[in-house]
mmCIF file of C-alpha atoms and ligand atoms in Angstrom:
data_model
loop_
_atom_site.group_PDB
_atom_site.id
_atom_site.type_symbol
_atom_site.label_atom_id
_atom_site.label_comp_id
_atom_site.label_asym_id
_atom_site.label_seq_id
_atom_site.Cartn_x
_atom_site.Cartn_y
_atom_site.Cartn_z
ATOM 1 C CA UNK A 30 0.000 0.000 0.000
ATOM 2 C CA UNK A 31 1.440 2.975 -1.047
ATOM 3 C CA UNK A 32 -0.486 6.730 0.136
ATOM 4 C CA UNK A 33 -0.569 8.876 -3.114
ATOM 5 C CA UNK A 34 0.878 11.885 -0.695
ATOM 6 C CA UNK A 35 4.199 9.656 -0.643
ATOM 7 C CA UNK A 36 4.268 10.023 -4.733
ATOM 8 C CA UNK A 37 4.095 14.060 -4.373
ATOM 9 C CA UNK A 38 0.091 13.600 -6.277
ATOM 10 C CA UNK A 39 -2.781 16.043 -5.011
ATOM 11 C CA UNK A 40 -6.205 14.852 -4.775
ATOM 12 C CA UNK A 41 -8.932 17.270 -6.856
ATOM 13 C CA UNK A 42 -10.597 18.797 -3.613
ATOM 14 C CA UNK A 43 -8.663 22.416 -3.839
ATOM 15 C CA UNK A 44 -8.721 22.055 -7.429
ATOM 16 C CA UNK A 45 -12.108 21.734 -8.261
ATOM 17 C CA UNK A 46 -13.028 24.568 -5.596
ATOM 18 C CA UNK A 47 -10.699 26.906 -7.673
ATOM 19 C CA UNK A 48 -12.005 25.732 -11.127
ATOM 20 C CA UNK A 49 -15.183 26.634 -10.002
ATOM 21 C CA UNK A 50 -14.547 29.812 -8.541
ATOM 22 C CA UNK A 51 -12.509 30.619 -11.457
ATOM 23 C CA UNK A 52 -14.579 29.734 -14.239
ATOM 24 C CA UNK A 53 -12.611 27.374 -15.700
ATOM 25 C CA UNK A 54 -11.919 23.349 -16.100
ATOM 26 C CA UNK A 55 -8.852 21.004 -14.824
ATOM 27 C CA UNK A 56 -7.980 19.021 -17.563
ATOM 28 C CA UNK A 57 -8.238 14.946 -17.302
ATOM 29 C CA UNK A 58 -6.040 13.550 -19.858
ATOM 30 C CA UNK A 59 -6.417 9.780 -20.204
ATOM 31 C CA UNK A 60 -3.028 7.764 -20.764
ATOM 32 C CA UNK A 61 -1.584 4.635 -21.014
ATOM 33 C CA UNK A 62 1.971 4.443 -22.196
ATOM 34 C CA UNK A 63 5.222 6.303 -21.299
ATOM 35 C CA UNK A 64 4.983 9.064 -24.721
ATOM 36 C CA UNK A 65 1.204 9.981 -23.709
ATOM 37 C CA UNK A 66 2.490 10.622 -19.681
ATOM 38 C CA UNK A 67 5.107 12.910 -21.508
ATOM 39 C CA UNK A 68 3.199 15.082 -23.156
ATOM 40 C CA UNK A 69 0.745 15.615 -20.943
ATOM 41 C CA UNK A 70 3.384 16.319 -18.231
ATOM 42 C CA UNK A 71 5.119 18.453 -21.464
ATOM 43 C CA UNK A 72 2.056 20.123 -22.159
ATOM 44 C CA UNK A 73 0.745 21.114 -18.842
ATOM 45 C CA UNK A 74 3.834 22.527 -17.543
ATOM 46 C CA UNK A 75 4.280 24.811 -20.287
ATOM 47 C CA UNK A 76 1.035 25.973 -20.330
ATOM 48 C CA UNK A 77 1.397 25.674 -16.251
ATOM 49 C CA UNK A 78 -1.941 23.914 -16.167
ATOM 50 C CA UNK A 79 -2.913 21.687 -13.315
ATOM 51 C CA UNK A 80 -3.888 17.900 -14.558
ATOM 52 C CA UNK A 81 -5.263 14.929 -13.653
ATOM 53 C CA UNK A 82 -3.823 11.706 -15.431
ATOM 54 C CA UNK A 83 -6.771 9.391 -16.008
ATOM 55 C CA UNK A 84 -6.486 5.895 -16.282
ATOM 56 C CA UNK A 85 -9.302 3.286 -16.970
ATOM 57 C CA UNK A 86 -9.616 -0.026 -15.877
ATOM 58 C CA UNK A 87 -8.546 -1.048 -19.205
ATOM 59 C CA UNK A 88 -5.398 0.905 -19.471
ATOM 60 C CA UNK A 89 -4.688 -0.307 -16.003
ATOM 61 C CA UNK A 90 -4.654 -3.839 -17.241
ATOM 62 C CA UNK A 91 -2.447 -2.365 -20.268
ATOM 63 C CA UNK A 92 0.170 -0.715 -18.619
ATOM 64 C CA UNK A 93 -0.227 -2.842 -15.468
ATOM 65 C CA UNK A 94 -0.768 -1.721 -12.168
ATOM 66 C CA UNK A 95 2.917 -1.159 -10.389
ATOM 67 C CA UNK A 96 4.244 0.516 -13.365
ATOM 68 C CA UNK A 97 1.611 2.977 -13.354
ATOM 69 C CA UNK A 98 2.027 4.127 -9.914
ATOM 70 C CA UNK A 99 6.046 4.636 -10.623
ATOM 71 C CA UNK A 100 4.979 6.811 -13.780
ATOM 72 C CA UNK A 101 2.681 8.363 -11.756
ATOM 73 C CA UNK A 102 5.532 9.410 -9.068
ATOM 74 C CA UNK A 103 7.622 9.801 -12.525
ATOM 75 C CA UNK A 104 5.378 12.441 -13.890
ATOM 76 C CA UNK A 105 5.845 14.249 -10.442
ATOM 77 C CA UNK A 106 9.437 14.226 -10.784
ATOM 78 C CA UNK A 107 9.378 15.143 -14.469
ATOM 79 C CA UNK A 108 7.304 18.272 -13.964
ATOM 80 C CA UNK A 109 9.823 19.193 -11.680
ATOM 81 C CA UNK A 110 12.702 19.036 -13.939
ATOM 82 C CA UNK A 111 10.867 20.484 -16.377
ATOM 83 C CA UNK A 112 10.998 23.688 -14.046
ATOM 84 C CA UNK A 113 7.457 23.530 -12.822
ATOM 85 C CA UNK A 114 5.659 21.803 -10.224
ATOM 86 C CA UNK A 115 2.244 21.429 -11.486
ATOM 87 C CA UNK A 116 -0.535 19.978 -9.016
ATOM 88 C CA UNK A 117 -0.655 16.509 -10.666
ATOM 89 C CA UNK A 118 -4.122 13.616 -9.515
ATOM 90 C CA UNK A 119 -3.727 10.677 -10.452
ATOM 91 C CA UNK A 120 -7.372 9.227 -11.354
ATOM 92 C CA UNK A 121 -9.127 6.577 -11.713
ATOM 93 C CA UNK A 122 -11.724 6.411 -14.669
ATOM 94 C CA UNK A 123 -14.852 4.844 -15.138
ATOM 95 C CA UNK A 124 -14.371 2.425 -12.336
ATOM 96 C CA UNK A 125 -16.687 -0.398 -11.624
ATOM 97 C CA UNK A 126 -16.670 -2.005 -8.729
ATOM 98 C CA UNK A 127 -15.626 -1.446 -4.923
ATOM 99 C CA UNK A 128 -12.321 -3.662 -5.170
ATOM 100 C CA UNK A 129 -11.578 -1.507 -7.586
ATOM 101 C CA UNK A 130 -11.514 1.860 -6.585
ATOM 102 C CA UNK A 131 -9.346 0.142 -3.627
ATOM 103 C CA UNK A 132 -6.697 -1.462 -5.566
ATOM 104 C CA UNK A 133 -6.198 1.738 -7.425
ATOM 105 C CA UNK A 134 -6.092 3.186 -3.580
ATOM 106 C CA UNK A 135 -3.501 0.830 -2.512
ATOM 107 C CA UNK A 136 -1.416 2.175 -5.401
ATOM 108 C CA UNK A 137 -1.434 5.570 -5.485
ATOM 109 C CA UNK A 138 -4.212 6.791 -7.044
ATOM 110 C CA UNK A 139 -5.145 10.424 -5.278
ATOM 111 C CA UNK A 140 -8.849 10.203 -6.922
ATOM 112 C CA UNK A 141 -11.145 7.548 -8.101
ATOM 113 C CA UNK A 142 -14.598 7.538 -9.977
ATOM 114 C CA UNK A 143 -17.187 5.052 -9.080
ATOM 115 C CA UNK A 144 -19.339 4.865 -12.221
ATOM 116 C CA UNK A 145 -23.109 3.237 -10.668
ATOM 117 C CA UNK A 146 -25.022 5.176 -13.301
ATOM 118 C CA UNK A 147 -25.938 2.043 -15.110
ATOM 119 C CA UNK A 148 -27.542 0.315 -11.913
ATOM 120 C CA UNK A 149 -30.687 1.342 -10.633
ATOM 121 C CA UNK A 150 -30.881 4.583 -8.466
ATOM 122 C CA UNK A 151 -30.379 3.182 -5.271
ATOM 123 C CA UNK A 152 -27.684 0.504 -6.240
ATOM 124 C CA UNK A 153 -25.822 3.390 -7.782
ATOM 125 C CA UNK A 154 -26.309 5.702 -4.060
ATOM 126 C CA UNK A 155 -25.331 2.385 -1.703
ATOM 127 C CA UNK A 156 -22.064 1.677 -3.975
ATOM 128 C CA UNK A 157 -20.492 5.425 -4.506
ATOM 129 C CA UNK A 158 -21.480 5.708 -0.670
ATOM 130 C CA UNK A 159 -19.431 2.619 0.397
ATOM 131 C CA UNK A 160 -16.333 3.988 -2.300
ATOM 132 C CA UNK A 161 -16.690 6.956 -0.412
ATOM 133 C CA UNK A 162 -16.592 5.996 2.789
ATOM 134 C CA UNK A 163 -13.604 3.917 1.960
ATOM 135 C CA UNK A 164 -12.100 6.047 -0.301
ATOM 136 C CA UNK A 165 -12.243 9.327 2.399
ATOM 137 C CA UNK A 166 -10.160 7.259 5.032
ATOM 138 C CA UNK A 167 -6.858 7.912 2.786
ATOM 139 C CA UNK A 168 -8.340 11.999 1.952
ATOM 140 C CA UNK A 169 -8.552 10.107 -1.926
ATOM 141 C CA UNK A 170 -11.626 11.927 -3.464
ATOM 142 C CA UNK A 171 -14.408 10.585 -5.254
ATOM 143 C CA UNK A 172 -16.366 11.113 -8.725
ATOM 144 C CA UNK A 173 -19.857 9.814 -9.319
ATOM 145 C CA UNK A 174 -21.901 9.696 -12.038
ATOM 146 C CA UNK A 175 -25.938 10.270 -12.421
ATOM 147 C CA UNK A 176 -27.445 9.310 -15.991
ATOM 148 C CA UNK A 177 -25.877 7.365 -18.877
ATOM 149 C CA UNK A 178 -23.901 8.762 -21.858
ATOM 150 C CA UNK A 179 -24.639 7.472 -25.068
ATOM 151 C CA UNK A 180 -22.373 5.261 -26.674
ATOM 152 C CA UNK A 181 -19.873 3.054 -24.724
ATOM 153 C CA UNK A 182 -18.697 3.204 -20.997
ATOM 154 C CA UNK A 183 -16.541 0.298 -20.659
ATOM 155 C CA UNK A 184 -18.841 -2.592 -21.185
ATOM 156 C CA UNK A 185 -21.818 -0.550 -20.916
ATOM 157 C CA UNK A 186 -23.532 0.326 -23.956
ATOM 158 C CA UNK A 187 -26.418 2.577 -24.480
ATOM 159 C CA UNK A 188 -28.187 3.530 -28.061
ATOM 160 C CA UNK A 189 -29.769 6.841 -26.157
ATOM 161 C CA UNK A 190 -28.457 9.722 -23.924
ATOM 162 C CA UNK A 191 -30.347 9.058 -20.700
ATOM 163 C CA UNK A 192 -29.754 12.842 -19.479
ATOM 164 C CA UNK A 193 -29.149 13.391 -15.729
ATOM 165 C CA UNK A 194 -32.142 13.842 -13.848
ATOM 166 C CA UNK A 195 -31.719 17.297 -11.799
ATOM 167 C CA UNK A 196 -34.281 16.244 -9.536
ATOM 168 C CA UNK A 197 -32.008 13.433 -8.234
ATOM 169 C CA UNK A 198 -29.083 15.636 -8.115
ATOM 170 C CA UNK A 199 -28.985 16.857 -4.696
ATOM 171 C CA UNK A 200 -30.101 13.622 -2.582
ATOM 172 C CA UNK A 201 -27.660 11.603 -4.914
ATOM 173 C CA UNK A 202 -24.592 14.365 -3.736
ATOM 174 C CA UNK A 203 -26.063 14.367 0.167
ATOM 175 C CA UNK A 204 -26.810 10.415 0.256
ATOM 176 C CA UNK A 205 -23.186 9.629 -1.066
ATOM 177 C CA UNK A 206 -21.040 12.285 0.250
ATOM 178 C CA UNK A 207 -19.233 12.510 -3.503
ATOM 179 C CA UNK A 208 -16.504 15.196 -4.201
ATOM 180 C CA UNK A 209 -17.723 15.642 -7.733
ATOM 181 C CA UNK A 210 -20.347 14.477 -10.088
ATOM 182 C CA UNK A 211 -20.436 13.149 -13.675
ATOM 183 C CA UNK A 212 -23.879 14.046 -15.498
ATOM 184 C CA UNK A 213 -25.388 13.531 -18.998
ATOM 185 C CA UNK A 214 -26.065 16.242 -21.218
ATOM 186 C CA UNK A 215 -25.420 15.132 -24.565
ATOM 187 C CA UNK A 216 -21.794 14.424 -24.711
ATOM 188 C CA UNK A 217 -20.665 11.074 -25.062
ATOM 189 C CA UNK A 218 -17.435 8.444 -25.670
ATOM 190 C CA UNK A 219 -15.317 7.861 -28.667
ATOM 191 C CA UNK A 220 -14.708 9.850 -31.923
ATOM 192 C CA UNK A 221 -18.766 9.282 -33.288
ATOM 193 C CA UNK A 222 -20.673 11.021 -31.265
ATOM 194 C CA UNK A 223 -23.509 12.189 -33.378
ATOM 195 C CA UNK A 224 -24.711 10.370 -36.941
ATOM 196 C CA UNK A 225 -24.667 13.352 -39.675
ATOM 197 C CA UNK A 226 -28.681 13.192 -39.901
ATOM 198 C CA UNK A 227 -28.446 14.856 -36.496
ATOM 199 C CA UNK A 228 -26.073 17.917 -37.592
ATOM 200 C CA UNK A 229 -27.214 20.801 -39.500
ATOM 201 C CA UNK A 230 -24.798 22.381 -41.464
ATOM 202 C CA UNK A 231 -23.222 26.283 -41.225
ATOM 203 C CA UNK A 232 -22.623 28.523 -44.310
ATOM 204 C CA UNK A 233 -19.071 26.882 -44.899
ATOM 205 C CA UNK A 234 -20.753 23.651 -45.653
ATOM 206 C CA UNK A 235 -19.545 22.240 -42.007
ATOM 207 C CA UNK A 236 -21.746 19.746 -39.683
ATOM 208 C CA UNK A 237 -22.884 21.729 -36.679
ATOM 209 C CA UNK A 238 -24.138 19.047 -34.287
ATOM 210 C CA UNK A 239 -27.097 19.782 -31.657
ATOM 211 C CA UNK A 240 -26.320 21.763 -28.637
ATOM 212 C CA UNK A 241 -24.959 20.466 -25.644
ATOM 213 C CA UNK A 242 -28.212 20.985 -23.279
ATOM 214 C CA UNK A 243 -26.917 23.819 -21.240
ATOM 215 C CA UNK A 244 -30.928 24.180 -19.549
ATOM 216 C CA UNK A 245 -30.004 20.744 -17.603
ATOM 217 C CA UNK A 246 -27.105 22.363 -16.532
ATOM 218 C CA UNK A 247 -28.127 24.848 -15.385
ATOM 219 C CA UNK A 248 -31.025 23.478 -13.611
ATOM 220 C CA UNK A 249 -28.152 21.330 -11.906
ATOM 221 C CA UNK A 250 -26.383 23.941 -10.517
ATOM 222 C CA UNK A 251 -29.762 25.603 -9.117
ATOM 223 C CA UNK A 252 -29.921 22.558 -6.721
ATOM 224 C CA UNK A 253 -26.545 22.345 -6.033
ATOM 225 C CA UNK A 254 -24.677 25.444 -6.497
ATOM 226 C CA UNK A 255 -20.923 25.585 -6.771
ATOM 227 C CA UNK A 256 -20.894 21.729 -6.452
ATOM 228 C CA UNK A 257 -18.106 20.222 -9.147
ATOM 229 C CA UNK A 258 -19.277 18.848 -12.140
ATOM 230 C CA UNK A 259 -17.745 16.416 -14.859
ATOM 231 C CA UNK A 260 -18.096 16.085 -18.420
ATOM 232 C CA UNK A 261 -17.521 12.963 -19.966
ATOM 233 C CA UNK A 262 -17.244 12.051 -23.583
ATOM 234 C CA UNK A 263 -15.840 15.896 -24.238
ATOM 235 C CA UNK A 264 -13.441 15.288 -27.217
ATOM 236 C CA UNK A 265 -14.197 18.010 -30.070
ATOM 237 C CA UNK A 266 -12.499 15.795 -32.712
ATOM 238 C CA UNK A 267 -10.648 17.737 -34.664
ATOM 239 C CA UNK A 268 -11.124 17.506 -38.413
ATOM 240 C CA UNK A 269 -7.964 18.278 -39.306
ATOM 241 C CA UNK A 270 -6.903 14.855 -37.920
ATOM 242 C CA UNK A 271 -9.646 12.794 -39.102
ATOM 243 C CA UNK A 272 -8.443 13.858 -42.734
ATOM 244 C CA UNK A 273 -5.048 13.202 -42.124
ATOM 245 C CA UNK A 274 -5.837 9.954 -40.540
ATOM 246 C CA UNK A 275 -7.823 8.903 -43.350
ATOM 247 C CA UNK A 276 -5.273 10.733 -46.075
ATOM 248 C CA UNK A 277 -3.048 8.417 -44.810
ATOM 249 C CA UNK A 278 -5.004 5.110 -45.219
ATOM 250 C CA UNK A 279 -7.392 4.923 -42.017
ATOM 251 C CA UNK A 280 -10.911 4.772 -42.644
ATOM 252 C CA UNK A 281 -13.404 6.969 -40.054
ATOM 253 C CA UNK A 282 -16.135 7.516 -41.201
ATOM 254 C CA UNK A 283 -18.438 10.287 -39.730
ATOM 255 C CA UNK A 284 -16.334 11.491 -36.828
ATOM 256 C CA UNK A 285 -17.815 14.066 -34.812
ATOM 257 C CA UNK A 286 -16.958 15.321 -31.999
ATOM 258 C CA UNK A 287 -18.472 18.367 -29.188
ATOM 259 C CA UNK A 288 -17.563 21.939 -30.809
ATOM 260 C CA UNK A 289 -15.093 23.467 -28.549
ATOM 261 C CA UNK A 290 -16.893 26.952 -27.908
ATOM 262 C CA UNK A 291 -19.625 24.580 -26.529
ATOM 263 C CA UNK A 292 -16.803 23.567 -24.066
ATOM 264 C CA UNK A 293 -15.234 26.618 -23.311
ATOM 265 C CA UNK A 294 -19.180 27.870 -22.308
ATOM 266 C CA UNK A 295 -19.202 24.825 -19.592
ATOM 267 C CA UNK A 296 -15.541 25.243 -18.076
ATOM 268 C CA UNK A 297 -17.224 28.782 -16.963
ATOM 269 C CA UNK A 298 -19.934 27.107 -15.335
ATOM 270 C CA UNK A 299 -19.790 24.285 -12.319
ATOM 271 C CA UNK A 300 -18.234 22.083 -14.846
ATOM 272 C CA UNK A 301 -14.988 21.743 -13.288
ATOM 273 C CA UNK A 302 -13.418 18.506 -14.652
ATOM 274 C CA UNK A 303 -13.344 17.664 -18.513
ATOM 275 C CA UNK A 304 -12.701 14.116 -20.384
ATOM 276 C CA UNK A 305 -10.663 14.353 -23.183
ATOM 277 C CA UNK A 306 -9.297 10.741 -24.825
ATOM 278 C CA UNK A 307 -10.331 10.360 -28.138
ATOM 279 C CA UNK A 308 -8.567 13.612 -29.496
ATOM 280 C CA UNK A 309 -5.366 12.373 -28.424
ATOM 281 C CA UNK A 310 -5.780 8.778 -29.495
ATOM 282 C CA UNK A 311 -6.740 10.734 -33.057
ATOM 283 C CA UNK A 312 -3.284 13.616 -32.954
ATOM 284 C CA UNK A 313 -1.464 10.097 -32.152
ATOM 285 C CA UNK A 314 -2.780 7.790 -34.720
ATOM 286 C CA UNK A 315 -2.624 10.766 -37.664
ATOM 287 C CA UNK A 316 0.904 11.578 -36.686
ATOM 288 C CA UNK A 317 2.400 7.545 -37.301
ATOM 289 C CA UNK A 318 0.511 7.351 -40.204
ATOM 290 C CA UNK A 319 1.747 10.331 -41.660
ATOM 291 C CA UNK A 320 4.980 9.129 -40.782
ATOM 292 C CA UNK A 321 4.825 5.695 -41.709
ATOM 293 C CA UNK A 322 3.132 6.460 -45.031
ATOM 294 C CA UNK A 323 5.670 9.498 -46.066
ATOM 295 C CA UNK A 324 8.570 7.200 -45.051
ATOM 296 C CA UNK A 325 7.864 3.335 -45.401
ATOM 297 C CA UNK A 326 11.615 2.503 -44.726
ATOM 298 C CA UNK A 327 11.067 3.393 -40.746
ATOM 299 C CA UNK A 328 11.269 1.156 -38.208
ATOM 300 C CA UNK A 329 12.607 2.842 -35.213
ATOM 301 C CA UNK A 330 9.555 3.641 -33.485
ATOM 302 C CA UNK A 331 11.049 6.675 -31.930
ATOM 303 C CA UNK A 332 10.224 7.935 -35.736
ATOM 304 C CA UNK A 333 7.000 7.854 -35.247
ATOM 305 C CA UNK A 334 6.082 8.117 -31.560
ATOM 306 C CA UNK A 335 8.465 10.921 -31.221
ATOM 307 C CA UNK A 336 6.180 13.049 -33.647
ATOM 308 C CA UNK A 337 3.073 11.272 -32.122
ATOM 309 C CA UNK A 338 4.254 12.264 -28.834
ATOM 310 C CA UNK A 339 4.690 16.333 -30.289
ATOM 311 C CA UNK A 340 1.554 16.323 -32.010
ATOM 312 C CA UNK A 341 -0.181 15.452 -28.794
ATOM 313 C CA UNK A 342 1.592 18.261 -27.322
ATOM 314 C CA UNK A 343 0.323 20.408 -29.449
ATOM 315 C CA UNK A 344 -3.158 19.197 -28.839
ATOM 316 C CA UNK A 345 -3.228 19.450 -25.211
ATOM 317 C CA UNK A 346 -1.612 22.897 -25.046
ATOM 318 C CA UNK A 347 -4.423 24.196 -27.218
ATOM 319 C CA UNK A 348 -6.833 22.455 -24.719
ATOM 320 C CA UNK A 349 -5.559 24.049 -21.467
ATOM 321 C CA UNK A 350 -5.005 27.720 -23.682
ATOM 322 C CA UNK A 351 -8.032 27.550 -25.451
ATOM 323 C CA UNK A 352 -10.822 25.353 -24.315
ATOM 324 C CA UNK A 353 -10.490 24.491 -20.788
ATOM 325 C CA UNK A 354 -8.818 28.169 -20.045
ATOM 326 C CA UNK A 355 -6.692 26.145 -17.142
ATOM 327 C CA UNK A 356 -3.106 27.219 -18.731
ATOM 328 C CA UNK A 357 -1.758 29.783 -15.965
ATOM 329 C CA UNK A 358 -4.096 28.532 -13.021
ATOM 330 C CA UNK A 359 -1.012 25.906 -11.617
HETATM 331 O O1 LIG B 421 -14.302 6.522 -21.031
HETATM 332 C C1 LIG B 421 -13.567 5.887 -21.761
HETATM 333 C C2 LIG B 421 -12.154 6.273 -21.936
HETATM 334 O O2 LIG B 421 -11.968 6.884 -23.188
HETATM 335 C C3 LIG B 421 -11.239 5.098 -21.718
HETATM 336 O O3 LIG B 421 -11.321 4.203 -22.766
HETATM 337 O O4 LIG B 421 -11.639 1.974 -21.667
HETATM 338 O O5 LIG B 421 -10.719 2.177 -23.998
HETATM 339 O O6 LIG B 421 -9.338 2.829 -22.028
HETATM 340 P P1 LIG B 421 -10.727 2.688 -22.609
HETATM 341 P P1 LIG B 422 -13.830 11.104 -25.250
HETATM 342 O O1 LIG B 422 -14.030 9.768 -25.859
HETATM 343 O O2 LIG B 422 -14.798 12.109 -25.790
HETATM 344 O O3 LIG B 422 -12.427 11.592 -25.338
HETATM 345 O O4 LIG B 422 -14.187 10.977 -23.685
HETATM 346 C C1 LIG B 422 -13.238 10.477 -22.769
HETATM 347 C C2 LIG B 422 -13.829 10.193 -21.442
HETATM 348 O O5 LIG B 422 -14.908 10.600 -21.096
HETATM 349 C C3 LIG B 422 -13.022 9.393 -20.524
HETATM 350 O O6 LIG B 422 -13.716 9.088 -19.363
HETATM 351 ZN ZN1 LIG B 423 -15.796 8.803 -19.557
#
């Protein structure tokens, strides 16, 4: 059992309270390998953003479970060296069960999410509350989730947005004794997130998909204001790098992603904590094709995951800058 104080990781408690305040969003990068830690770390130090490295049950079992807690400490360090210590959580995403959220404990994680919102109501309250209860012992906080995304959550799959109920809000966050709260508002996982029927289009020919729906939002915050929120499923998926990707021989077909003004309106709201994974699995993926198509002799894969690695960069600077507005709030 290691505490994740001992690695030099934060939980999200001050965070969030300053995100809200502030009118902005921490970033929660997911990762999985060494060149995605990197430039995130990279990334967030030069933009002196603060971060939380997300990892889901799935990268856990990909990147297995002691080496993640040394990158984790490692991604301390780094930002260091870099020549700025940047508040760093180490989180757990999507989690599923109890033993989970404890093994991630026992390794370092500063901050887990129990994800109940596919059980019934009251299944969902009894197992955040016992995650909490657990969780609150080691001051690790705790993410919950109310209503169900559309499109996959681990093994969960749902054809429909079932939007967060605001009615439930408040005895869910008082029964439970969460740090933060995942809703449903129309954002969702992976790089389709609405069919083209759904989009209209703008003057420059360009799919404009349906609005994120701000009124549940705000109704949210009405009944608990200045409580953290987190949005799920918020890659914008760039089109740039769905035409690279598929210049280069991929094959994605209606990609679409959440615009990022719709973003940047949340981050000044309650929302305090935004998912972002598919835009860097989609800067990584067009930057080795590019490479691997322009120059077929390669086979050092520094050649390509060194680019993959800067185009990522690039990416999550423009998040923190841009989107988010978290760059200068370390
Ligand atoms: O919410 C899903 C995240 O993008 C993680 O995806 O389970 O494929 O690692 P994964
Ligand atoms: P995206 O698939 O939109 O990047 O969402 C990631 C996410 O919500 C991770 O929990
Ligand atoms: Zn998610």
């Amino acid at each position: 059992m290691v505490n994740y104080k001992e690695l030099g990781l934060v939980n999200s408690r001050e965070l969030f309270k300053k995100a809200v305040k502030g009118g902005y969003a921490i970033p929660a990068f997911n990762f999985n390998n060494m060149e995605q830690m990197q430039a995130i770390i990279q990334a967030c130090v030069e933009a002196k953003s603060p971060v939380i490295l997300q990892v889901s049950s799935g990268a856990r079992k990909y990147a297995n479970q002691t080496l993640l807690r040394y990158m984790a400490q490692g991604a301390v360090e780094y930002a260091k060296e870099l020549g700025y210590n940047i508040p760093i959580v180490l989180h757990l995403d999507h989690g599923d069960t109890f033993e989970l959220c404890v093994s991630c404990i026992e390794y370092g994680f500063s901050s887990v999410m129990i994800d109940g919102s596919s059980h019934p109501y009251d299944e969902n309250v009894a197992l955040t509350r016992k995650v909490v209860d657990y969780a609150h012992k080691y001051d690790v906080t705790v993410e919950g989730e109310l209503g169900v995304l559309a499109g996959i959550e681990e093994d969960v799959k749902a054809a429909e947005h079932i939007y967060t109920r605001a009615e439930d809000v408040e005895d869910f966050v008082k029964k439970t004794g969460v740090d933060s709260l995942a809703i449903s508002i129309g954002t969702s996982h992976g790089a389709n997130k609405f069919k083209p029927e759904q989009c209209t289009r703008d003057k420059d020919g360009i799919l404009v998909p349906p609005p994120l729906r701000f009124d549940i939002l705000k109704e949210i915050e009405k009944r608990i204001p200045g409580f953290p929120i987190v949005l799920h499923g918020s890659s914008s998926v760039p089109q740039d790098l769905v035409k690279t990707i598929n210049h280069y021989g991929g094959n994605l077909k209606d990609a679409i992603g959440i615009p990022e003004d719709q973003l940047r309106e949340a981050a000044k709201s309650a929302v305090c904590k935004i998912n972002i994974d598919s835009d860097g699995r989609l800067a990584m993926t067009a930057a080795v094709r590019e490479v691997l198509s322009n120059e077929p002799a390669v086979f050092d894969p520094r050649k390509y995951l060194g680019p993959a690695r800067d185009k990522l960069k690039e990416l999550y600077i423009h998040k923190c800058k841009d989107v988010l507005g978290s760059a200068n709030k370390a």
